[in-house]
Each structure stands twice: as structure tokens, then as C-alpha cells.
Coordinates of C-alpha atoms in Angstrom, one line a residue:
Chain A
M1 CA -5.9 -40.2 -11.5
K2 CA -3.3 -37.3 -11.4
F3 CA -1.9 -36.8 -8.0
V4 CA 0.3 -34.5 -6.0
A5 CA 2.2 -35.9 -2.9
V6 CA 4.5 -34.4 -0.4
V7 CA 7.1 -36.4 1.5
S8 CA 7.9 -36.1 5.1
D9 CA 11.7 -36.3 4.6
K10 CA 13.1 -34.7 1.4
T11 CA 16.3 -36.7 1.6
Q12 CA 14.3 -39.8 0.9
I13 CA 12.3 -38.4 -2.0
T14 CA 14.0 -40.4 -4.7
A15 CA 13.5 -43.7 -2.9
I16 CA 9.9 -42.9 -2.3
A17 CA 9.3 -42.0 -5.9
G18 CA 10.9 -45.3 -6.8
K19 CA 8.4 -47.1 -4.5
L20 CA 5.5 -45.4 -6.2
K21 CA 6.8 -46.5 -9.6
M22 CA 7.0 -50.1 -8.2
L23 CA 3.4 -49.8 -7.2
G24 CA 2.5 -49.1 -10.8
C25 CA 2.3 -45.3 -10.8
K26 CA 3.6 -43.0 -13.4
V27 CA 5.9 -40.5 -11.7
E28 CA 6.1 -37.3 -13.6
Q29 CA 8.0 -34.8 -11.4
V30 CA 10.2 -35.3 -8.4
L31 CA 10.7 -31.8 -6.9
K32 CA 13.6 -32.2 -4.5
R33 CA 13.6 -28.7 -3.0
T34 CA 10.0 -28.7 -2.0
G35 CA 9.6 -32.5 -1.4
V36 CA 6.8 -32.9 -3.9
I37 CA 6.1 -35.8 -6.2
T38 CA 3.5 -35.4 -9.0
G39 CA 2.3 -38.1 -11.3
D40 CA -0.6 -40.4 -12.4
S41 CA -1.9 -43.2 -10.2
L42 CA -3.4 -44.7 -13.3
H43 CA -6.1 -47.0 -11.7
I44 CA -4.6 -47.3 -8.3
P45 CA -6.7 -45.6 -5.5
L46 CA -4.8 -42.8 -3.8
E47 CA -5.3 -44.3 -0.4
T48 CA -3.2 -47.2 -1.5
L49 CA -0.4 -44.8 -2.3
Q50 CA -0.3 -43.4 1.2
I51 CA 2.9 -45.4 1.8
G52 CA 5.6 -44.8 4.4
G53 CA 7.4 -41.5 3.8
I54 CA 4.4 -39.8 2.1
A55 CA 3.1 -37.1 4.4
S56 CA 0.1 -36.3 2.2
I57 CA -1.3 -37.2 -1.2
A58 CA -4.2 -35.6 -3.0
P59 CA -5.8 -35.5 -6.4
E60 CA -4.3 -32.8 -8.7
Q61 CA -6.6 -29.9 -9.2
V62 CA -7.0 -27.1 -11.7
R63 CA -6.2 -23.6 -10.4
K64 CA -7.3 -20.4 -12.1
A65 CA -6.0 -16.9 -12.4
Q66 CA -7.5 -14.6 -9.8
Chain B
M1 CA 0.4 61.2 11.2
S2 CA 1.1 59.8 7.7
R3 CA 1.6 56.1 7.4
S4 CA 3.9 54.4 5.0
Y5 CA 2.7 51.0 3.8
V6 CA 4.8 48.2 2.6
T7 CA 3.7 45.4 0.4
I8 CA 3.5 42.2 2.3
P9 CA 2.5 39.0 0.5
A10 CA -0.9 38.4 2.0
I11 CA -1.1 34.8 1.1
T12 CA 1.4 32.0 1.3
L13 CA 0.5 29.0 -0.6
R14 CA 1.5 25.6 0.6
D15 CA 3.3 23.5 -2.0
D16 CA 1.5 20.3 -1.3
E17 CA -2.1 21.5 -1.4
R18 CA -3.3 24.7 -3.0
K19 CA -4.9 26.1 0.1
P20 CA -3.6 29.4 1.5
R21 CA -1.8 29.0 4.8
Y22 CA -1.5 32.5 6.1
T23 CA -4.1 35.4 6.2
G24 CA -1.5 38.2 6.1
R25 CA -2.6 39.4 9.5
K26 CA -0.5 39.1 12.6
L27 CA -1.2 37.6 16.0
V28 CA 0.4 39.3 19.0
L29 CA 0.8 37.7 22.3
I30 CA 0.1 40.1 25.1
N31 CA 1.7 40.1 28.5
R32 CA -0.7 38.5 31.0
A33 CA 0.3 41.1 33.6
S34 CA -0.9 44.0 31.3
N35 CA -4.4 45.2 31.7
S36 CA -6.6 46.3 28.8
S37 CA -6.1 50.0 29.2
Q38 CA -2.3 49.6 29.4
V39 CA -2.4 47.5 26.2
I40 CA -4.6 49.9 24.2
S41 CA -2.6 52.9 25.5
H42 CA 0.7 51.3 24.5
A43 CA -0.7 50.6 21.0
R44 CA -2.0 54.1 20.7
K45 CA 1.5 55.5 21.4
H46 CA 2.6 53.6 18.3
S47 CA -0.4 54.9 16.3
L48 CA -2.0 51.5 16.4
R49 CA -5.8 51.7 16.9
L50 CA -6.8 48.5 18.8
A51 CA -10.4 47.7 19.4
A52 CA -11.3 45.5 22.4
V53 CA -13.4 42.7 21.3
S54 CA -15.5 43.0 24.4
D55 CA -16.8 46.3 22.9
F56 CA -18.1 44.5 19.9
S57 CA -19.0 41.0 20.9
K58 CA -22.5 42.0 22.2
A59 CA -23.6 42.7 18.7
K60 CA -26.5 40.6 17.6
T61 CA -25.0 39.7 14.2
G62 CA -22.0 37.4 13.9
D63 CA -20.2 40.0 11.8
Y64 CA -18.8 41.9 14.7
L65 CA -15.2 40.9 14.1
N66 CA -15.2 42.3 10.5
E67 CA -16.8 45.5 11.9
A68 CA -14.0 45.8 14.5
F69 CA -11.4 45.3 11.9
R70 CA -12.9 48.0 9.7
Q71 CA -13.0 50.5 12.5
A72 CA -9.5 49.8 13.9
D73 CA -6.0 48.4 13.1
G74 CA -6.6 45.3 15.1
I75 CA -8.6 43.5 17.7
Y76 CA -7.6 42.8 21.2
F77 CA -9.0 39.7 22.9
D78 CA -8.6 40.8 26.5
R79 CA -9.4 37.4 28.0
L80 CA -7.1 35.6 25.8
K81 CA -4.4 38.2 25.9
V82 CA -4.0 38.0 22.1
A83 CA -4.3 40.8 19.5
V84 CA -4.9 40.4 15.8
I85 CA -3.4 43.2 13.7
N86 CA -4.5 44.0 10.2
E87 CA -2.0 43.5 7.4
S88 CA -2.0 47.2 6.5
A89 CA -0.9 48.1 10.1
E90 CA 1.9 45.7 10.3
P91 CA 4.6 48.4 9.8
L92 CA 3.4 50.0 13.0
L93 CA 3.7 46.7 14.9
K94 CA 7.5 46.4 14.9
P95 CA 8.1 49.6 16.9
A96 CA 5.4 48.6 19.3
L97 CA 7.2 45.3 19.9
S98 CA 10.7 46.8 20.0
S99 CA 9.8 49.3 22.7
G100 CA 10.3 46.6 25.1
K101 CA 12.9 48.3 27.2
Q102 CA 10.2 49.1 29.7
K103 CA 10.1 46.9 32.8
Q104 CA 6.9 45.3 31.7
P105 CA 6.7 44.8 27.9
H106 CA 3.1 44.7 26.8
F107 CA 3.6 43.1 23.4
L108 CA 5.6 39.9 23.7
F109 CA 5.9 38.4 20.2
T110 CA 4.1 38.0 17.0
E111 CA 3.4 35.2 14.5
Q112 CA 1.4 35.0 11.3
E113 CA -2.3 34.3 11.5
R114 CA -3.2 31.1 9.8
Y115 CA -6.1 29.8 7.9
V116 CA -7.5 26.7 9.4
Y117 CA -9.5 24.1 7.7
A118 CA -11.8 21.4 8.7
I119 CA -9.8 18.2 9.0
A120 CA -11.4 15.5 6.9
S121 CA -11.9 12.2 8.6
R122 CA -9.2 9.6 8.0
R123 CA -11.4 7.6 5.8
R124 CA -12.4 10.6 3.8
A125 CA -8.8 11.8 3.5
S126 CA -7.7 8.5 2.2
A127 CA -10.5 8.5 -0.3
D128 CA -8.7 10.7 -2.6
Y129 CA -6.2 8.3 -4.2
T130 CA -6.2 8.6 -8.0
D131 CA -3.9 8.0 -10.8
N132 CA -1.9 11.1 -11.8
A133 CA 1.0 11.9 -14.1
A134 CA 3.5 10.5 -11.6
A135 CA 2.0 7.2 -10.6
S136 CA -1.0 5.0 -10.3
W137 CA -3.3 5.3 -7.3
G138 CA -2.0 2.2 -5.8
I139 CA 1.6 3.4 -5.8
H140 CA 0.5 6.6 -4.1
A141 CA -1.6 4.7 -1.5
M142 CA 1.3 2.5 -0.6
N143 CA 3.7 5.5 -0.3
I144 CA 6.0 3.9 -2.8
L145 CA 7.2 7.3 -4.1
G146 CA 8.1 8.2 -0.6
S147 CA 10.9 5.7 -0.7
P148 CA 14.1 5.8 -2.8
L149 CA 14.1 1.9 -2.9
K150 CA 13.3 0.2 -6.1
G151 CA 14.0 -3.4 -5.3
K152 CA 17.4 -3.5 -7.1
N153 CA 18.3 -7.0 -8.2
I154 CA 16.0 -8.7 -5.7
P155 CA 14.8 -11.9 -7.5
V156 CA 11.0 -12.0 -7.6
A157 CA 9.1 -14.9 -9.3
V158 CA 5.8 -14.2 -10.8
L159 CA 4.1 -17.5 -11.5
D160 CA 1.1 -16.9 -13.8
T161 CA 0.2 -17.0 -17.5
G162 CA 3.7 -16.0 -18.5
A163 CA 4.4 -12.4 -19.6
D164 CA 4.8 -10.4 -22.7
T165 CA 8.6 -10.7 -22.7
T166 CA 8.9 -8.1 -25.4
H167 CA 7.0 -5.5 -23.5
P168 CA 9.2 -2.4 -23.2
D169 CA 8.4 -2.1 -19.5
L170 CA 9.0 -5.7 -18.7
H171 CA 11.8 -6.8 -21.0
P172 CA 14.6 -5.1 -19.2
R173 CA 13.6 -6.6 -15.9
I174 CA 13.2 -10.2 -16.9
R175 CA 16.1 -12.3 -15.7
R176 CA 14.8 -15.8 -16.4
K177 CA 11.7 -17.3 -17.9
K178 CA 10.3 -20.8 -18.2
T179 CA 7.1 -22.4 -19.2
F180 CA 5.6 -25.3 -17.3
V181 CA 2.6 -25.5 -19.6
S182 CA 2.8 -28.2 -22.2
G183 CA 2.8 -26.9 -25.7
Q184 CA 2.8 -23.2 -24.8
Q185 CA 5.6 -20.7 -24.9
V186 CA 6.2 -18.4 -21.9
T187 CA 4.8 -15.6 -23.9
D188 CA 1.6 -14.4 -22.3
L189 CA -1.4 -14.6 -24.7
N190 CA -3.8 -14.0 -21.9
G191 CA -2.6 -10.7 -20.4
H192 CA -3.1 -11.6 -16.7
G193 CA 0.6 -12.5 -16.2
S194 CA 1.9 -9.4 -17.9
H195 CA -0.4 -7.3 -15.6
C196 CA 0.9 -9.0 -12.5
A197 CA 4.6 -8.8 -13.6
G198 CA 4.1 -5.1 -14.3
L199 CA 2.8 -4.5 -10.9
A200 CA 5.6 -6.3 -9.1
A201 CA 8.5 -5.1 -11.1
G202 CA 7.5 -3.5 -14.3
N203 CA 9.6 -0.5 -15.1
Q204 CA 7.8 2.8 -15.3
H205 CA 5.8 3.4 -18.5
A206 CA 8.5 3.5 -21.2
T207 CA 7.4 6.8 -22.7
R208 CA 5.2 8.5 -20.2
G209 CA 7.4 8.0 -17.1
F210 CA 4.3 6.9 -15.1
R211 CA 5.2 4.6 -12.2
Y212 CA 2.9 1.6 -11.7
G213 CA 5.5 -1.1 -10.8
V214 CA 6.3 -1.2 -7.1
A215 CA 9.9 -2.5 -7.5
P216 CA 11.0 -1.5 -11.0
L217 CA 14.6 -2.6 -10.5
A218 CA 13.8 -6.0 -9.2
S219 CA 14.8 -9.1 -11.2
L220 CA 11.8 -10.8 -12.6
L221 CA 11.6 -14.5 -13.0
I222 CA 8.6 -15.3 -15.2
G223 CA 7.2 -18.8 -14.8
K224 CA 4.3 -19.8 -16.9
V225 CA 2.2 -22.1 -14.7
L226 CA -1.2 -21.1 -16.1
N227 CA -2.1 -21.6 -19.7
N228 CA -3.3 -18.9 -22.0
Q229 CA -6.9 -19.5 -20.8
G230 CA -5.7 -18.7 -17.2
E231 CA -5.9 -22.2 -15.9
G232 CA -3.2 -24.5 -14.5
T233 CA -2.6 -27.6 -12.6
D234 CA -1.0 -28.2 -9.2
A235 CA 1.8 -30.0 -10.9
N236 CA 2.6 -26.9 -13.0
I237 CA 2.4 -24.5 -10.0
L238 CA 4.5 -26.7 -7.7
A239 CA 7.1 -27.1 -10.4
G240 CA 7.1 -23.3 -10.8
I241 CA 7.7 -22.9 -7.1
E242 CA 10.6 -25.4 -7.2
W243 CA 12.1 -23.5 -10.1
A244 CA 11.8 -20.3 -8.1
L245 CA 13.7 -21.9 -5.3
D246 CA 16.3 -23.3 -7.7
N247 CA 16.9 -19.7 -8.8
K248 CA 17.1 -18.4 -5.2
C249 CA 14.0 -16.2 -5.5
R250 CA 13.3 -14.3 -2.3
V251 CA 9.6 -13.7 -3.2
V252 CA 7.1 -15.7 -5.2
S253 CA 3.9 -14.0 -6.3
L254 CA 0.9 -16.2 -6.9
S255 CA -2.1 -14.5 -8.4
L256 CA -4.0 -17.8 -8.7
G257 CA -6.0 -20.2 -6.8
S258 CA -9.2 -22.1 -6.5
E259 CA -12.3 -21.5 -4.5
T260 CA -12.7 -23.0 -1.0
Y261 CA -15.8 -23.6 1.1
E262 CA -16.8 -22.7 4.6
G263 CA -15.2 -25.1 7.0
E264 CA -12.6 -26.4 4.5
T265 CA -9.1 -26.6 5.7
W266 CA -5.9 -25.9 3.8
S267 CA -3.9 -28.2 1.6
R268 CA -1.3 -30.1 3.6
I269 CA 0.8 -30.3 0.5
Y270 CA 0.9 -26.7 -0.3
E271 CA 1.4 -25.9 3.4
S272 CA 4.4 -28.2 3.5
V273 CA 5.8 -26.6 0.3
A274 CA 5.3 -23.1 1.6
A275 CA 6.9 -23.9 5.0
E276 CA 9.9 -25.4 3.1
C277 CA 10.1 -22.1 1.1
L278 CA 10.2 -20.1 4.3
K279 CA 13.0 -22.3 5.5
Q280 CA 14.8 -21.7 2.2
N281 CA 14.3 -17.9 2.6
C282 CA 11.6 -17.5 0.1
L283 CA 8.2 -15.9 0.9
I284 CA 5.1 -17.0 -1.1
I285 CA 2.5 -14.3 -1.4
A286 CA -0.9 -15.3 -2.8
A287 CA -4.2 -13.8 -3.8
A288 CA -7.0 -14.3 -1.3
G289 CA -9.5 -14.8 -4.1
N290 CA -12.4 -12.9 -5.7
E291 CA -15.4 -15.0 -4.9
S292 CA -17.1 -12.6 -2.5
A293 CA -20.2 -10.6 -3.4
R294 CA -20.2 -8.2 -0.4
A295 CA -23.1 -6.1 -1.7
E296 CA -25.1 -9.2 -1.3
K297 CA -23.6 -9.8 2.1
L298 CA -21.7 -12.8 0.8
I299 CA -18.1 -13.2 1.9
S300 CA -16.3 -16.3 0.6
P301 CA -13.4 -17.8 2.5
V302 CA -9.8 -17.3 1.4
A303 CA -9.0 -19.3 -1.6
H304 CA -6.5 -22.1 -2.0
P305 CA -3.5 -21.9 -1.7
A306 CA -3.6 -18.5 0.0
N307 CA -5.4 -20.2 2.9
C308 CA -2.2 -22.1 3.9
P309 CA -0.8 -20.7 7.1
S310 CA 2.7 -20.4 5.6
I311 CA 1.5 -18.4 2.6
M312 CA 0.8 -14.7 2.9
A313 CA -2.8 -14.0 1.8
V314 CA -3.5 -10.7 0.2
G315 CA -6.9 -9.0 0.1
A316 CA -7.9 -6.2 -2.3
L317 CA -8.7 -2.5 -1.5
T318 CA -10.6 0.1 -3.3
A319 CA -9.2 3.6 -4.0
N320 CA -10.9 4.9 -0.9
L321 CA -9.2 2.1 1.1
G322 CA -12.4 0.2 1.6
I323 CA -12.5 -3.6 1.1
A324 CA -13.1 -4.5 -2.5
E325 CA -16.6 -6.0 -3.2
F326 CA -15.1 -9.3 -4.4
S327 CA -12.3 -9.8 -2.0
C328 CA -12.5 -13.0 0.1
G329 CA -12.4 -12.9 3.8
G330 CA -10.9 -14.8 6.7
I331 CA -14.1 -16.6 7.7
N332 CA -12.8 -20.1 8.2
P333 CA -12.0 -20.6 11.8
D334 CA -9.2 -23.1 11.1
G335 CA -6.8 -21.1 9.1
G336 CA -7.5 -19.1 5.9
Q337 CA -7.0 -15.7 7.3
I338 CA -6.2 -12.5 5.4
D339 CA -2.7 -11.3 6.3
I340 CA -2.5 -8.0 4.5
A341 CA -4.3 -5.9 1.9
A342 CA -3.2 -3.8 -1.1
P343 CA -4.7 -1.8 -3.9
G344 CA -6.8 -4.1 -6.1
V345 CA -9.5 -2.2 -7.9
N346 CA -9.0 -0.4 -11.3
I347 CA -5.3 -1.0 -11.3
W348 CA -3.3 0.1 -14.3
S349 CA -0.4 -2.1 -15.5
A350 CA 1.2 -3.8 -18.5
W351 CA -0.8 -6.1 -20.7
K352 CA -0.2 -8.5 -23.6
N353 CA 0.9 -7.3 -27.0
K354 CA 2.9 -4.4 -25.5
G355 CA -0.3 -3.0 -24.2
Y356 CA -1.7 -1.6 -20.9
R357 CA -4.9 -2.2 -19.1
R358 CA -6.8 -1.5 -15.9
E359 CA -7.8 -4.7 -14.0
S360 CA -9.3 -5.5 -10.6
G361 CA -8.8 -8.4 -8.4
T362 CA -6.8 -9.8 -5.5
S363 CA -4.5 -10.8 -8.4
A364 CA -3.5 -7.2 -8.8
A365 CA -3.1 -6.6 -5.0
T366 CA -0.7 -9.6 -4.7
P367 CA 2.2 -8.6 -6.9
M368 CA 2.0 -5.1 -5.4
V369 CA 2.8 -6.7 -2.0
A370 CA 5.5 -8.9 -3.7
G371 CA 7.1 -5.7 -5.1
L372 CA 6.9 -4.1 -1.6
A373 CA 8.7 -7.2 -0.2
A374 CA 11.5 -6.6 -2.8
L375 CA 11.9 -3.0 -1.6
L376 CA 12.2 -4.2 2.0
L377 CA 14.7 -6.8 1.0
E378 CA 16.8 -4.2 -0.8
A379 CA 16.9 -2.2 2.4
E380 CA 17.7 -5.2 4.6
P381 CA 19.1 -8.0 2.4
T382 CA 19.7 -10.2 5.4
L383 CA 16.1 -10.4 6.3
T384 CA 14.9 -14.0 6.6
A385 CA 11.7 -14.9 4.9
P386 CA 9.8 -15.1 8.2
A387 CA 11.3 -11.8 9.2
L388 CA 10.3 -10.3 5.9
W389 CA 6.7 -11.5 6.6
M390 CA 6.8 -9.8 10.0
K391 CA 8.2 -6.6 8.5
L392 CA 5.4 -6.4 5.9
V393 CA 2.8 -6.8 8.7
Q394 CA 4.5 -4.4 11.0
T395 CA 4.8 -1.6 8.5
A396 CA 1.3 -2.1 7.2
K397 CA -0.9 1.0 7.6
R398 CA -3.8 0.1 10.0
L399 CA -7.2 0.6 8.5
N400 CA -10.5 1.0 10.2
L401 CA -11.7 -2.3 8.7
P402 CA -12.1 -5.8 10.2
A403 CA -8.8 -7.8 10.3
T404 CA -10.7 -10.7 8.8
D405 CA -10.9 -8.5 5.6
V406 CA -7.6 -6.7 5.5
G407 CA -5.3 -8.4 8.1
A408 CA -2.7 -6.1 9.3
G409 CA -3.9 -3.4 6.9
L410 CA -2.6 -1.6 3.8
A411 CA 0.8 -2.8 2.6
F412 CA 2.8 0.4 3.1
I413 CA 6.4 1.6 3.1
R414 CA 7.5 4.1 5.7
S415 CA 9.4 7.1 4.4

């Protein structure tokens, strides 16, 4: 499942992205200014990815032009 | 006694509206200490025939004033101590006024008699916004032409379906462009992004000189985060926001989103991102959404991500400054309020393939507010993003509509 996560401390974002990779996720973007990590959890439930340093994680959604 | 008449322009036209302002007659203020017989006698000395209105007002028809004017050079309202002098008798008035060496002058001073008009209600007066040769109705409604500001060099990111980068109105304004959509160039094959970019910072129409872009000297950063079908993922959008921050954008315009439901709260992720943007001096402005059907009494809650507290949510207005039929409302008690409103119905702007088109939606209202933000930043470059937010809200024109629909009111620039 594609996900979007935001970290609670941007200075730790690289380390947190590394942890997600170690858990078996595919990390696609590490957005250091906004503290966002996007990627694919593959078959791992998102609740499992709510690790230390992740403030919030949610399935990626499609948005439309208004 | 023979009278010499001079030609006096009977009607002075106001420049702004083609309604005559003056009748050509003169009002004379009469000394309160003078009684009627003194006044009429003084006038007669100067060959002015004044009729006392009290002699005519008992007439059964309402035409007695015209009758008095036909029979005399003017009318004297003895209770009011005011006389109205016919235009043809004006040459006689000056000597009557200048003979003020007496201890008690009877005629004090004159001024022109004005036409007066019914004052239309505010709602009605504001119902008249239309496109004209100078600008679109939205530009007029927001008073953009009343300001010399054009948003010079203020970086504004429009994250949408890209833009027609060869469009003559957009090309000179585009500073950077980037696509976040896999397999698609930044070129807008949808039209939506070009429309939004044109409203934020499109130059005036290349050949007609018609202004529809709010900040035509702003620097546009075009991020394609929606594909040519008008759809995009969070990953694309968030990457676009990050790129805007990388490029020190002061304003990000998001005419995109997804429907929310009653009772639904905002995205913690987008809220975190938006709060971070505010800290980094960048204001995100987003469309409130078009899911309402107000004629059927259906008001949908503000869409995601505009419902985040740190994102400015924009509602859409009609040309009579009513709320647009489709515009979402602040109905969720926990966040998701409308912050401001802007023109969003039948809005003319750039389109794909070097074209132009009228569109409606909170999508159109949003870049107009983004453009206005650029104007305010040009005037006060040191404004922080939260201060810019406050300024937009403070300068908004209050509307007689619920704040849940229009927030602070119409986005507006003070002259």
C-alpha cells in the first residue's frame, strides 16, 4: 500500500526513512523541508509502521482538480 | 427691465457614472433672522421674482413646484430658509448676494442644486460586476485596478495540471517549472492549470490588454502535480510543496483536493506540512471544494487539504457577490472553516493551446487570492506568512453572508 508519513522531528528524517526500509518498505521520497516520507509499504500493515519518530502515517490518496 | 442671459451649462456629468449631477438651478441659503417679506422684497429689488412655497403648497396636485417655477424666478421655502433659483435667473442672483453691505444680509450663499438618486442596496450595488474592456469582473470586484501593485518578482507556486508554458500571457512570467507526474511533461494538456496560473499571475491578454491576472508581474513556479486528467496523488502534491519551499516561494496555490464528509477531521500530515510552510514563510492557499448543491440545500464540508487549520481555505463568489452554488461550507465543527472568498463563477483566464476560457469553481477563486497575496507581499516584503494571512483577512471586504460560507469576506485590496 502506498503511504504518506510525516515525522515529528525533521532532523531525524533520514534515520527514520532508513528504519522504514529496514522494516521492508520501499521509500520513494524523503522530503526534508516538510518532514514527509512517501513510499510503498508493500504488504506491511500501516499500523506496524507507526514507529518512533513518525507523527502520522496514512494511505496515499488521489486528489482531483477543483 | 431687460434681462441679459448667459449660457450656463445646465448639466454636469459625472465621469464615473453617466448620471447628471447638477440641475443648473441654484440653492440660496437665507438668513434665519430675515422674515419672508424682507426676503421677497430684497429679491424684488434685484428683479428676482420669488414665490413663497407656502402660497402654492396647498394645491391638490403634486405639481405645485413646477407651477411656482413657471410663475416666478425661484421658490422660497420660508420654513427652511432656502430659496431655489431658476437657471435663467442666475445672472440676477449675484447682485442680490453681493449687496451684503447691509447690517443684515438676507442672502447668505449659494450652491448648485443637485440631482439625487435612490441609493441601491449594497447587495444590489455590488451585483453589477461584469467583464469590460479593462478587466474581468473578478479583477473589478477585488479592486485590483485600484492598486498600482502587480506582485513584482514575488514567487508564487501554482501546483496543478502544469501550464501551457508557451502561452503568450504565461510564458514571460514562468520562472521555474517541474513535473511530478510520471511520464508527463509539465505542459498542461488539461487546461485547468493554465487557467489557475493565468488568474494568479498571468500577464494581461497579450493583444487585447484585458487584465485577468491578479499579480501579472509575479514570478510563477509551475509544478505539475496533477496529471492531464486532473488527478494526482499525495506524493506528487507533497513533493510539489517541498519544491516550492526549495525555491523560496512565498505563496502556494492549490486548486485541488478531495471530498470530505461531515464530522471528518483534517489530515495530520498535511497540517504538519502546512504548519512547516508557515514557519518557512510560505502560505498555502487551497480551494474549499465544489461539492455543494446549495439549490438543493446541500452544503458539503470544506475539502481536503483546504480543511487543515494551517491552510487558507477559499470559497467562491458569484458576480453579485453571493455564494456560489457549488462552494463548500465550514460545516464541520472541528476545523474545516472557510477563511476567505473570491470570484469563482464564470471567470475568464488562460487555457491550454494558447487559448482562453471561462471556468467556475473554487479552483478559480484560489489563485486569485494567491495573486492578491503577492500584491500584499510586494507592498510589504517583510511580512511573515502568518502576518500575510492576517493581512488578507483584515483587508477582506465584509459581505452580508454567513462566515461559514465566505469567512472574512471578499478578498480585496484597499486603494
